[in-house]
């Protein structure tokens, strides 16, 4: 059990208040430090991104934009229109440009899909990323499919298909790997689901964490993007924030049948990319960048999986290892996630994500992001210490 | 009359093709130069922004982000949510944060308003910025109110009010100053219109060029923003691209009654600002930046008005001077705007905007942006030459 002393209790109450104000998201580290200057944060283990990819992007940007006069162009002029950027991505994604919708972050794609294509009823698997039920239109019914604790919150294809067929929704959402548990649906199982659910109008597959998943020893990336060619009802949504470490740029896209893309572009979304997101998307089509990126992707996967292994060996906590860049952790009985988050933050400077706002989780959980190797070492040390010295 | 030689005709046909492909917008200078490398463009007089404001923003960005480690933070982390940025702007705009909706460029605000609040019928004054009729929903009827040539395309309040009362739309759009003619509606006339049209559900006032307008010798800025407090039906839409010279950042906002803002934020638009647009909005609330900005705003207005005066003295063309940072020019009989644009581009390296796609203009027109003093001199020289030597 974790005990907070008087001073810690005071800070904890401030931390909890900020979390309450942030609703179904966690307060940013900037907000935390600004509002509670007593905190000395060393590691932001809430934040889900590959820090090595940020380094890589930053080095390109400095060399190609800052050290030349091109930064001014990127800031001053209008970026390209949606369909110009789609054309850039088409070759990379092995899909026609007519099937690609560029978003100001994946969240814009989620909003566009939920507001324009999802109609009466959507099935959302829980626990999940809250926007998928918070962003639906007023008149859309949300039905939750509970991922089961006894299966480590992984999705059992047959059970899921049976549930969907019974509920007859017009839309379903599958996040792969899922957030906050990191559980991954293998490609062959995804295909099984798609074959069974051909009658469902929209099958949304959110692959925002897919770059961290793998099925073979080469860590090859297996995306559902090209399945859009085979299954007319599939909508793949992809954030670039996590794998490329560029959440501040707001870059994402959706891949879906061409009539859906056309209907979105018909009277909107003309200039929703910024100069920097266009620069990123152009980099993303360049062989030199992609080769460098592949190295930092695999490096990060290796470190992340090693981190999960170390975490699993720690006493008192139950770790649910998956194939994302974060891990779900169940706390021992008698420990609340808010006390845990406060203690980790105040005593060890490690900011972790409470899952108290996540519906569909029975027990006390936190979510922990994999950061740099050095930062992960700090996290492991704190976790080995936190229950011992109390 | 303008004559094109054989070589010029070939290039002109390529220029016209690119314009056709760009629809109701002009192809960017990058597209032009990439597709027609023979062109030597010296001045982009299509592009509507204060170049001195871009210099100013760039100098802040270099000092505060690039020369420190903060650029990484702006790229790596999630920016603040919509309502956090509204709170920043509230003091500046003298309006409650609940009345402010932050957009990924004004175009996102335009789309949100047209898709969510405009219902059956909207009156759009022509000539105009095309998105106001292109972005309406399928079932919205667009009725055009023709601004009259004999009034230099300026809006006559009484005539406009009479037209609106007769048509009984649910929404109207007023762009002030208007694009592409730069005509300005004085504050007292705007108030008269608002008093007469209290029964109209939505009065959209687009103030994207308002920073270039003035009514007194101090060049004071007079915005309709605070009228939202008095008139519940007013929606002010503001792009930051033009006055601050930062189109690549995508920053804009809307000011409207709090129920409208709440309904937009209820299930969307959570993270639609980028790290750089948040940085800009934070600058926009700082006294040091605003003082510097005011200097470049007035400097640019003075140069722009002097430029308009010089333009008005040129033979063969009719200039419609207004209070925006661009001017509408009518070409002499026998000269098409596409020939003019081609000749100016090919022979003088000056890129001007044809208005051939603008509905509601009778005759051949181009729109000319005011750029730096040096660039404006190049434009004047070309215009003095183009009709003389043909």
XYZ file of C-alpha atoms in Angstrom:
780
model
C 0.000 0.000 0.000
C 1.148 3.510 -0.815
C 1.088 6.147 1.896
C 1.319 9.855 1.272
C 2.713 12.159 3.962
C 1.096 15.492 4.779
C 3.097 17.474 2.239
C 2.493 14.857 -0.447
C -1.230 14.838 0.304
C -1.423 18.564 -0.348
C 0.304 18.241 -3.714
C -1.774 15.142 -4.546
C -4.966 17.094 -4.044
C -3.732 19.689 -6.563
C -2.765 16.940 -9.026
C -6.184 15.301 -8.693
C -7.910 18.603 -9.235
C -6.002 19.190 -12.494
C -6.876 15.677 -13.636
C -10.549 16.314 -12.873
C -10.443 19.486 -14.937
C -8.858 17.639 -17.879
C -11.790 15.201 -18.082
C -11.044 12.081 -20.094
C -7.499 13.197 -20.959
C -4.481 13.754 -18.739
C -3.249 17.267 -17.959
C -0.115 18.059 -19.955
C 3.217 18.179 -18.243
C 3.338 21.928 -18.980
C 0.062 22.527 -17.177
C 1.230 20.397 -14.255
C 4.553 22.176 -13.826
C 2.992 25.591 -14.315
C 0.224 25.051 -11.776
C 2.321 23.037 -9.288
C 5.858 24.464 -9.492
C 6.969 22.323 -6.514
C 6.994 19.287 -8.843
C 10.307 18.183 -10.308
C 9.286 16.072 -13.290
C 12.058 13.892 -14.738
C 10.108 11.555 -17.006
C 6.782 12.065 -18.788
C 5.566 8.468 -18.966
C 2.073 9.649 -19.933
C 3.232 10.791 -23.305
C 2.961 8.162 -26.057
C 5.590 8.802 -28.706
C 8.888 7.541 -30.056
C 11.400 10.141 -28.824
C 14.072 8.932 -31.277
C 11.752 9.717 -34.166
C 11.330 13.257 -32.824
C 15.136 13.578 -32.813
C 15.220 12.394 -36.422
C 12.505 14.789 -37.610
C 14.120 17.669 -35.751
C 17.492 17.002 -37.374
C 15.915 17.078 -40.868
C 13.942 20.190 -40.078
C 16.987 22.031 -38.755
C 19.121 21.119 -41.734
C 16.524 21.683 -44.444
C 14.350 24.504 -43.102
C 16.100 26.368 -40.297
C 19.604 26.414 -41.782
C 18.234 27.566 -45.131
C 15.713 30.278 -45.827
C 12.906 27.754 -46.293
C 11.476 28.046 -42.796
C 10.052 31.401 -43.826
C 8.283 29.845 -46.834
C 6.723 27.171 -44.657
C 5.327 29.815 -42.288
C 4.364 32.528 -44.764
C 2.619 30.749 -47.623
C -0.492 28.613 -47.906
C 0.285 24.910 -47.743
C -0.977 22.567 -50.453
C -4.598 21.505 -50.586
C -5.840 18.186 -49.216
C -5.782 16.304 -52.542
C -2.222 17.439 -53.349
C -0.917 15.913 -50.125
C -2.988 12.738 -50.743
C -1.210 12.392 -54.049
C 2.153 12.532 -52.285
C 1.131 9.782 -49.874
C -0.520 7.530 -52.452
C 2.662 5.832 -53.618
C 3.887 5.302 -50.086
C 0.655 3.741 -48.931
C 0.164 1.695 -52.129
C -3.332 3.088 -52.485
C -4.976 5.538 -54.883
C -4.995 9.187 -53.909
C -8.795 9.163 -54.224
C -8.874 6.856 -51.181
C -6.855 9.156 -48.932
C -8.179 11.944 -46.731
C -5.593 14.130 -45.013
C -6.431 15.287 -41.490
C -5.252 17.955 -39.098
C -4.233 15.129 -36.774
C -6.071 11.798 -36.603
C -8.616 13.470 -34.340
C -9.964 15.478 -37.289
C -10.387 12.266 -39.263
C -12.160 10.636 -36.312
C -14.492 13.627 -36.034
C -15.160 13.679 -39.792
C -15.960 9.949 -39.864
C -18.156 9.993 -36.751
C -20.085 13.072 -37.910
C -20.464 12.140 -41.569
C -20.637 8.343 -41.904
C -21.599 6.820 -38.575
C -25.349 7.062 -38.254
C -27.558 5.265 -35.745
C -25.445 2.822 -33.800
C -21.747 2.228 -33.202
C -19.984 -0.500 -31.243
C -16.957 0.681 -29.294
C -14.702 -1.810 -27.512
C -13.825 -0.847 -23.941
C -11.430 0.106 -22.450
C -10.672 2.532 -25.268
C -9.596 5.983 -26.451
C -12.452 8.179 -25.255
C -12.955 10.286 -28.407
C -14.594 7.335 -30.153
C -17.613 7.613 -27.880
C -17.349 11.289 -26.907
C -17.252 12.614 -30.481
C -20.311 10.758 -31.817
C -23.322 12.796 -32.861
C -26.099 13.304 -30.342
C -28.409 10.826 -32.024
C -25.855 8.007 -32.419
C -26.274 5.172 -29.937
C -22.992 3.858 -28.507
C -22.934 0.180 -27.538
C -19.888 -0.993 -25.601
C -18.229 -4.328 -26.221
C -16.387 -5.255 -23.034
C -12.886 -6.645 -23.595
C -12.464 -9.273 -20.895
C -9.965 -9.140 -18.090
C -9.561 -12.914 -18.165
C -8.280 -12.574 -21.750
C -5.878 -9.814 -20.705
C -8.243 -7.394 -22.477
C -7.338 -8.847 -25.851
C -10.096 -9.180 -28.424
C -11.340 -12.725 -29.166
C -12.405 -12.571 -32.841
C -15.225 -15.160 -32.702
C -16.781 -13.661 -29.587
C -16.535 -10.166 -31.057
C -18.079 -11.166 -34.382
C -20.958 -12.888 -32.587
C -21.604 -9.777 -30.500
C -21.566 -7.468 -33.520
C -23.872 -9.724 -35.547
C -26.324 -9.748 -32.685
C -26.242 -5.980 -32.147
C -26.450 -5.051 -35.864
C -24.768 -1.625 -35.646
C -24.005 0.467 -38.735
C -20.453 1.061 -37.515
C -17.761 -0.539 -35.365
C -14.356 0.702 -34.168
C -11.299 -1.466 -33.718
C -8.132 0.146 -32.372
C -5.106 -1.962 -33.237
C -3.093 -2.165 -31.052
C -5.714 -1.017 -28.576
C -5.284 1.918 -26.212
C -4.853 1.675 -23.152
C -4.015 -2.055 -23.065
C -1.732 -2.405 -26.105
C -3.362 -5.668 -27.193
C -2.820 -6.486 -30.864
C -5.105 -8.255 -33.341
C -3.114 -10.377 -35.767
C -3.575 -9.675 -39.467
C -5.214 -13.043 -40.128
C -7.706 -12.428 -37.316
C -8.471 -8.984 -38.658
C -9.183 -10.539 -42.041
C -11.461 -13.082 -40.380
C -13.390 -10.252 -38.712
C -13.672 -8.315 -41.990
C -14.911 -11.382 -43.847
C -17.574 -11.959 -41.221
C -18.682 -8.338 -41.033
C -19.156 -7.447 -44.678
C -22.661 -6.176 -43.949
C -21.528 -3.522 -41.505
C -21.494 -0.099 -43.167
C -18.331 1.244 -41.558
C -15.495 -0.733 -40.007
C -13.165 1.831 -38.503
C -9.667 0.494 -37.844
C -7.517 2.918 -35.895
C -3.865 2.089 -36.509
C -2.306 4.977 -34.629
C 0.036 2.597 -32.762
C 0.614 0.035 -35.533
C 4.240 1.048 -36.127
C 5.125 -0.434 -32.724
C 3.529 -3.830 -33.464
C 5.041 -6.771 -35.333
C 4.402 -10.436 -36.094
C 7.834 -11.632 -37.172
C 11.469 -11.420 -36.118
C 12.194 -8.606 -38.563
C 9.624 -6.368 -36.816
C 7.899 -5.777 -40.145
C 5.043 -3.342 -40.130
C 1.694 -4.907 -41.110
C -0.970 -2.322 -41.850
C -4.616 -2.783 -42.822
C -4.392 0.142 -45.274
C -4.494 -1.980 -48.411
C -7.510 -3.925 -47.159
C -9.548 -0.882 -48.190
C -9.111 -2.155 -51.761
C -10.786 -5.438 -50.819
C -13.306 -4.324 -48.240
C -15.371 -1.342 -49.244
C -16.527 -0.726 -45.671
C -13.087 -0.376 -44.085
C -11.907 3.032 -42.849
C -8.313 3.072 -41.634
C -7.429 6.005 -39.372
C -3.808 6.843 -38.718
C -2.177 9.364 -36.419
C 1.430 10.287 -37.181
C 1.913 11.779 -33.712
C 3.000 8.623 -31.907
C 5.309 6.773 -34.285
C 6.945 9.918 -35.664
C 6.925 11.823 -32.371
C 5.358 14.957 -33.832
C 2.084 15.549 -31.967
C 2.633 19.319 -32.160
C 2.475 19.300 -35.952
C -1.012 17.736 -36.202
C -0.689 15.198 -38.984
C -2.917 12.225 -39.660
C -4.880 10.617 -42.426
C -7.744 8.303 -43.190
C -7.944 5.659 -45.918
C -11.443 4.741 -47.071
C -13.508 4.160 -50.187
C -13.317 6.981 -52.695
C -16.951 8.050 -52.368
C -16.420 8.764 -48.691
C -13.279 10.815 -49.395
C -15.062 12.713 -52.168
C -18.035 13.508 -49.942
C -15.732 14.934 -47.260
C -13.794 17.051 -49.750
C -16.899 18.199 -51.601
C -17.465 21.175 -49.354
C -14.696 21.256 -46.820
C -11.235 20.344 -45.562
C -9.480 22.220 -48.344
C -6.497 23.667 -46.475
C -6.342 21.672 -43.268
C -2.600 20.924 -43.363
C -0.055 23.399 -42.081
C 3.247 24.184 -43.753
C 5.043 21.971 -41.261
C 2.659 19.034 -41.661
C 3.090 19.293 -45.434
C 6.858 19.294 -44.913
C 6.484 16.180 -42.755
C 4.306 14.407 -45.335
C 6.872 15.218 -48.021
C 9.646 13.770 -45.843
C 7.484 10.694 -45.303
C 7.671 9.971 -49.034
C 11.461 10.242 -49.208
C 13.586 7.109 -49.223
C 16.451 8.668 -47.232
C 14.119 9.699 -44.417
C 12.242 6.396 -44.418
C 15.443 4.404 -44.108
C 16.561 6.477 -41.138
C 13.096 6.216 -39.649
C 13.043 2.426 -39.933
C 16.198 2.285 -37.811
C 14.724 4.377 -34.988
C 11.423 2.489 -35.214
C 13.104 -0.877 -34.647
C 15.485 0.515 -32.026
C 12.500 1.855 -30.084
C 10.544 -1.417 -30.415
C 13.502 -3.380 -29.061
C 13.931 -1.057 -26.098
C 10.187 -0.981 -25.475
C 9.859 -4.772 -25.420
C 12.900 -5.047 -23.134
C 11.290 -2.434 -20.881
C 8.050 -4.459 -20.747
C 10.068 -7.539 -19.750
C 11.740 -5.679 -16.906
C 8.385 -4.293 -15.792
C 6.892 -7.782 -15.720
C 9.535 -8.882 -13.234
C 8.585 -6.200 -10.685
C 6.717 -7.366 -7.616
C 3.294 -6.084 -6.489
C 2.064 -5.000 -9.928
C 0.428 -6.942 -12.744
C 1.701 -5.999 -16.188
C -0.321 -6.600 -19.366
C 2.369 -6.556 -22.048
C 1.198 -5.793 -25.547
C 2.542 -4.532 -28.864
C 2.073 -0.798 -28.483
C 4.543 1.688 -26.993
C 2.818 1.696 -23.623
C 1.733 -0.874 -21.128
C -1.297 -1.292 -18.894
C -0.444 -1.997 -15.261
C -2.808 -3.199 -12.546
C -1.981 -1.966 -9.077
C -2.090 -4.168 -5.977
C -5.244 -4.232 -3.874
C -5.505 -1.274 -1.528
C -3.588 1.064 -3.845
C -5.599 3.627 -5.771
C -4.295 4.812 -9.113
C -4.513 8.440 -8.016
C -2.319 7.818 -4.955
C 0.103 5.897 -7.150
C 0.266 8.658 -9.784
C 0.812 11.298 -7.090
C 3.542 9.352 -5.295
C 5.374 8.540 -8.551
C 5.218 12.173 -9.572
C 6.072 13.805 -6.250
C 8.711 11.399 -4.945
C 10.272 10.054 -8.171
C 9.486 12.724 -10.772
C 7.800 10.142 -13.025
C 4.464 11.207 -14.516
C 2.180 8.209 -15.169
C -1.334 8.048 -16.559
C -4.153 7.055 -14.246
C -6.810 4.965 -15.964
C -9.481 5.936 -13.437
C -11.444 7.710 -16.191
C -11.347 4.711 -18.554
C -14.639 2.892 -18.681
C -14.451 -0.914 -18.871
C -11.493 -1.480 -16.540
C -12.247 -3.319 -13.296
C -9.639 -2.478 -10.680
C -6.980 0.182 -10.273
C -4.825 0.701 -13.339
C -2.209 3.011 -14.733
C -0.782 3.285 -18.233
C 2.952 3.666 -18.659
C 4.657 4.894 -21.833
C 8.024 3.654 -23.003
C 10.417 6.587 -23.330
C 14.168 6.688 -23.971
C 16.300 3.895 -22.521
C 17.619 6.250 -19.823
C 14.131 7.392 -18.876
C 12.841 3.815 -18.797
C 15.624 2.985 -16.321
C 14.422 5.800 -14.060
C 10.874 4.392 -14.260
C 11.979 0.838 -13.400
C 13.993 2.087 -10.446
C 11.029 4.053 -9.099
C 8.685 1.083 -9.469
C 11.103 -1.232 -7.720
C 11.279 1.254 -4.884
C 7.742 2.545 -4.490
C 6.169 -0.469 -2.785
C 9.301 -1.528 -0.887
C 9.839 1.608 1.156
C 6.258 2.223 2.178
C -4.278 45.641 -76.198
C -1.790 43.064 -75.062
C -0.169 40.836 -77.652
C 1.622 37.601 -76.827
C 4.373 36.330 -79.116
C 4.652 32.672 -80.065
C 6.858 31.701 -77.141
C 4.669 33.627 -74.710
C 1.537 31.987 -76.095
C 2.974 28.555 -75.333
C 3.760 29.498 -71.743
C 0.392 31.246 -71.419
C -1.424 28.066 -72.373
C 0.421 26.225 -69.578
C -0.418 29.003 -67.108
C -4.087 28.901 -68.092
C -4.157 25.143 -67.705
C -2.784 25.362 -64.150
C -5.359 28.025 -63.334
C -8.129 25.796 -64.685
C -6.922 22.938 -62.508
C -6.896 25.176 -59.425
C -10.615 25.994 -59.836
C -11.747 28.997 -57.843
C -8.305 29.581 -56.333
C -5.046 30.578 -57.973
C -2.213 28.067 -58.390
C 0.535 28.727 -55.850
C 3.792 30.238 -56.949
C 5.502 26.932 -56.060
C 3.223 24.977 -58.379
C 3.776 27.540 -61.145
C 7.558 27.509 -60.908
C 7.683 23.736 -60.566
C 5.455 23.057 -63.573
C 6.776 25.926 -65.737
C 10.481 26.264 -64.873
C 10.964 28.820 -67.671
C 9.193 31.405 -65.487
C 11.312 33.852 -63.532
C 8.955 35.115 -60.851
C 10.113 38.246 -59.035
C 6.950 39.330 -57.243
C 3.977 37.276 -56.042
C 1.236 39.891 -56.231
C -1.436 37.196 -55.833
C -0.487 36.574 -52.269
C -2.390 38.655 -49.713
C -0.254 39.173 -46.631
C 1.797 41.751 -44.786
C 5.404 40.665 -45.461
C 6.743 42.852 -42.632
C 4.571 40.959 -40.165
C 6.083 37.687 -41.407
C 9.550 39.159 -40.738
C 8.445 40.084 -37.237
C 6.982 36.668 -36.436
C 10.049 34.934 -37.855
C 12.391 37.011 -35.704
C 10.444 36.064 -32.538
C 10.308 32.425 -33.539
C 14.037 32.261 -34.215
C 14.956 33.923 -30.951
C 12.492 32.126 -28.712
C 12.140 28.682 -30.301
C 15.003 27.948 -32.671
C 17.817 29.467 -30.608
C 16.585 27.672 -27.498
C 15.493 24.086 -27.105
C 11.819 24.999 -27.262
C 11.328 24.235 -30.941
C 11.451 20.558 -30.033
C 8.670 21.000 -27.446
C 6.460 22.740 -29.983
C 6.877 19.845 -32.435
C 6.847 16.897 -30.040
C 4.023 17.569 -27.608
C 0.289 18.008 -27.985
C -0.720 21.648 -28.163
C -3.376 22.999 -25.814
C -7.039 22.275 -26.365
C -9.415 24.712 -28.081
C -10.804 26.251 -24.875
C -7.326 26.847 -23.407
C -6.345 28.944 -26.418
C -9.711 30.775 -26.306
C -8.903 31.738 -22.739
C -5.599 33.257 -23.903
C -7.355 35.343 -26.548
C -10.271 36.446 -24.407
C -8.479 39.354 -22.759
C -7.051 40.563 -26.053
C -10.396 40.489 -27.817
C -12.312 41.926 -24.828
C -14.771 39.088 -25.041
C -15.494 36.041 -22.862
C -13.647 32.840 -23.696
C -17.016 31.097 -24.031
C -17.629 33.249 -27.130
C -14.403 32.234 -28.906
C -13.898 29.252 -31.174
C -10.337 28.599 -32.332
C -9.933 27.333 -35.904
C -7.243 25.630 -37.943
C -7.265 28.700 -40.158
C -10.389 30.802 -40.772
C -11.442 28.246 -43.378
C -12.179 25.713 -40.634
C -14.374 28.284 -38.883
C -16.165 29.049 -42.162
C -16.771 25.326 -42.727
C -17.975 24.807 -39.141
C -20.404 27.742 -39.357
C -21.751 26.825 -42.811
C -22.213 23.167 -41.873
C -23.612 23.652 -38.386
C -25.567 26.917 -38.230
C -26.549 27.973 -41.738
C -29.634 26.029 -42.689
C -31.947 26.727 -45.625
C -30.908 29.951 -47.267
C -27.869 32.201 -47.231
C -27.244 35.533 -48.966
C -23.729 35.965 -50.309
C -22.601 39.302 -51.764
C -20.785 39.001 -55.087
C -18.023 39.319 -56.110
C -16.711 37.400 -53.094
C -14.386 34.789 -51.598
C -15.671 31.568 -53.185
C -15.666 29.332 -50.093
C -18.752 31.124 -48.787
C -20.852 29.577 -51.531
C -18.758 26.465 -52.295
C -18.674 25.186 -48.714
C -22.423 25.383 -47.999
C -24.285 22.153 -47.403
C -26.039 20.531 -50.343
C -29.487 21.585 -49.202
C -28.630 25.223 -48.495
C -29.870 27.664 -51.115
C -27.374 30.412 -52.003
C -28.863 33.735 -53.098
C -26.424 36.276 -54.516
C -26.631 39.956 -53.743
C -24.896 41.783 -56.593
C -22.591 44.600 -55.493
C -22.989 47.243 -58.160
C -20.256 48.405 -60.492
C -21.654 51.931 -60.501
C -21.017 52.048 -56.731
C -17.449 50.747 -57.221
C -18.706 47.433 -55.795
C -19.183 48.990 -52.381
C -22.166 47.907 -50.340
C -25.005 50.441 -49.977
C -26.501 49.641 -46.544
C -30.109 50.649 -47.277
C -30.239 48.732 -50.540
C -28.673 45.670 -48.923
C -31.057 45.706 -45.956
C -34.056 45.999 -48.290
C -32.827 43.039 -50.340
C -32.246 40.875 -47.263
C -35.631 41.723 -45.767
C -37.299 40.743 -49.007
C -35.395 37.468 -49.371
C -35.775 36.397 -45.724
C -32.701 34.136 -45.507
C -31.598 32.478 -42.264
C -28.019 33.653 -42.820
C -26.034 36.406 -44.518
C -22.303 36.917 -45.062
C -20.565 40.276 -45.057
C -16.833 40.370 -45.751
C -15.323 43.593 -44.445
C -13.281 44.794 -46.276
C -14.612 42.680 -49.106
C -12.476 40.379 -51.261
C -11.699 40.931 -54.202
C -12.655 44.639 -54.278
C -11.369 45.843 -50.912
C -14.489 47.939 -50.251
C -15.014 48.754 -46.586
C -18.233 49.162 -44.629
C -17.920 51.828 -41.956
C -18.632 50.850 -38.377
C -21.720 53.052 -38.149
C -23.125 51.482 -41.325
C -22.422 48.017 -40.005
C -24.359 48.919 -36.864
C -27.228 50.191 -38.978
C -27.311 46.866 -40.848
C -27.220 44.872 -37.602
C -30.035 46.955 -36.116
C -32.172 46.351 -39.174
C -31.420 42.632 -39.417
C -32.056 41.472 -35.863
C -34.389 38.763 -37.145
C -31.748 37.035 -39.262
C -30.432 33.942 -37.486
C -26.776 34.278 -38.467
C -24.962 37.415 -39.574
C -21.498 36.284 -40.547
C -18.956 39.112 -40.631
C -15.625 38.041 -42.086
C -12.933 40.417 -40.870
C -9.921 38.675 -42.344
C -8.649 41.942 -43.867
C -9.822 44.341 -41.141
C -6.298 45.094 -39.885
C -5.624 46.971 -43.134
C -8.700 49.205 -42.824
C -9.057 52.422 -40.833
C -11.448 55.329 -40.326
C -9.203 57.952 -38.731
C -5.752 59.485 -39.116
C -4.255 57.197 -36.487
C -5.141 54.132 -38.565
C -6.962 52.655 -35.561
C -8.333 49.188 -35.977
C -12.129 48.981 -35.661
C -13.385 45.424 -35.298
C -16.938 44.107 -34.998
C -15.814 41.525 -32.411
C -17.411 43.212 -29.436
C -20.721 43.603 -31.279
C -21.274 39.907 -30.499
C -22.104 41.075 -26.957
C -24.915 43.254 -28.287
C -26.148 41.240 -31.249
C -26.743 37.598 -30.496
C -26.835 36.673 -34.187
C -23.398 38.019 -35.139
C -20.584 35.589 -35.999
C -17.228 37.280 -36.573
C -14.722 35.182 -38.524
C -11.057 36.140 -38.504
C -8.080 34.744 -40.384
C -4.647 35.557 -38.977
C -2.938 34.626 -42.249
C -3.141 38.003 -43.951
C -2.403 40.594 -41.292
C 0.235 38.501 -39.521
C 1.670 36.954 -42.687
C 1.484 33.398 -41.382
C -0.757 31.429 -43.768
C 1.434 28.346 -43.315
C 0.620 28.123 -39.625
C -3.161 27.904 -40.049
C -4.553 30.171 -37.362
C -7.964 31.742 -37.203
C -10.901 32.145 -34.879
C -14.600 32.833 -34.726
C -16.455 34.960 -32.184
C -20.131 34.135 -31.708
C -22.738 33.543 -29.029
C -21.692 31.032 -26.411
C -24.295 28.417 -27.328
C -22.870 28.185 -30.812
C -19.315 27.788 -29.500
C -20.474 25.165 -27.005
C -22.306 23.192 -29.670
C -19.172 23.092 -31.847
C -16.939 22.019 -28.961
C -19.444 19.499 -27.626
C -18.172 16.680 -29.798
C -15.278 17.992 -31.833
C -12.483 20.476 -32.508
C -10.564 19.487 -29.383
C -6.975 19.668 -30.647
C -7.207 21.656 -33.857
C -4.313 24.026 -33.145
C -0.729 23.064 -33.870
C 2.220 23.812 -31.611
C 3.178 26.722 -33.848
C -0.312 28.198 -33.989
C -0.477 28.001 -30.194
C 2.899 29.762 -30.050
C 1.502 32.448 -32.356
C -1.655 32.898 -30.274
C 0.488 33.236 -27.161
C 2.615 35.903 -28.885
C -0.603 37.623 -29.908
C -1.412 38.200 -26.228
C 1.972 39.694 -25.391
C 2.374 43.459 -25.122
C 5.931 43.489 -26.527
C 4.876 41.613 -29.668
C 1.712 43.680 -30.128
C 3.638 46.937 -29.949
C 6.066 45.758 -32.608
C 3.190 44.450 -34.690
C 1.335 47.765 -34.552
C 4.384 49.431 -36.098
C 4.555 47.038 -39.058
C 0.782 47.168 -39.487
C 0.785 50.954 -39.877
C 3.957 50.941 -41.994
C 2.304 48.459 -44.357
C -0.968 50.441 -44.504
C 0.940 53.616 -45.399
C 2.890 51.875 -48.147
C -0.227 50.124 -49.415
C -2.251 53.332 -49.659
C 0.666 55.089 -51.393
C 0.836 52.125 -53.799
C -2.887 52.434 -54.570
C -2.374 56.127 -55.311
C 0.435 55.385 -57.744
C -1.667 52.663 -59.372
C -4.561 55.068 -59.840
C -2.315 57.362 -61.875
C -1.487 54.659 -64.432
C -3.116 54.979 -67.839
C -5.301 52.294 -69.462
C -6.470 50.640 -66.257
C -9.277 51.480 -63.857
C -8.327 51.065 -60.207
C -10.923 50.527 -57.453
C -9.004 51.604 -54.354
C -10.272 50.225 -51.075
C -9.101 49.580 -47.541
C -7.712 46.076 -47.841
C -4.156 45.086 -48.784
C -5.087 44.428 -52.392
C -6.772 46.334 -55.147
C -9.219 45.402 -57.875
C -8.186 46.584 -61.348
C -10.328 46.687 -64.451
C -8.439 46.135 -67.695
C -9.018 48.173 -70.849
C -11.435 46.883 -73.454
C -9.898 44.221 -75.669
C -7.549 42.920 -72.982
C -8.446 39.636 -71.343
C -7.351 39.039 -67.781
C -5.682 35.761 -68.755
C -3.524 37.465 -71.401
C -2.677 40.179 -68.909
C -1.720 37.702 -66.178
C 0.442 35.735 -68.631
C 2.227 38.793 -69.981
C 2.885 40.212 -66.513
C 4.237 36.868 -65.387
C 6.309 35.982 -68.432
C 7.735 39.372 -69.351
C 7.902 41.149 -65.969
C 8.014 38.297 -63.445
C 4.972 39.701 -61.628
C 2.294 37.159 -60.668
C -1.175 38.755 -60.566
C -4.543 37.215 -59.807
C -7.061 36.891 -62.605
C -10.639 37.443 -61.457
C -12.078 35.471 -64.371
C -13.445 32.866 -61.943
C -15.145 35.458 -59.739
C -18.859 35.573 -60.259
C -20.496 39.003 -60.208
C -17.777 40.974 -61.987
C -18.721 42.407 -65.364
C -15.617 42.980 -67.454
C -12.018 41.861 -67.265
C -10.425 42.242 -63.865
C -7.337 41.339 -61.946
C -6.563 41.601 -58.249
C -3.215 42.967 -57.172
C -1.706 42.520 -53.705
C 0.462 45.114 -52.020
C 3.843 43.598 -51.164
C 7.044 45.219 -49.886
C 7.861 48.741 -51.044
C 10.554 47.384 -53.393
C 8.210 44.818 -54.885
C 5.454 47.400 -55.310
C 7.914 49.527 -57.294
C 8.551 46.565 -59.626
C 4.781 46.179 -60.105
C 4.260 49.870 -60.902
C 7.097 49.813 -63.420
C 5.651 46.775 -65.180
C 2.172 48.304 -65.320
C 3.512 51.553 -66.723
C 5.299 49.550 -69.381
C 2.883 46.789 -70.324
C 0.408 48.817 -72.388
C 2.961 51.275 -73.748
C 5.219 48.828 -75.528
C 2.539 46.690 -77.111
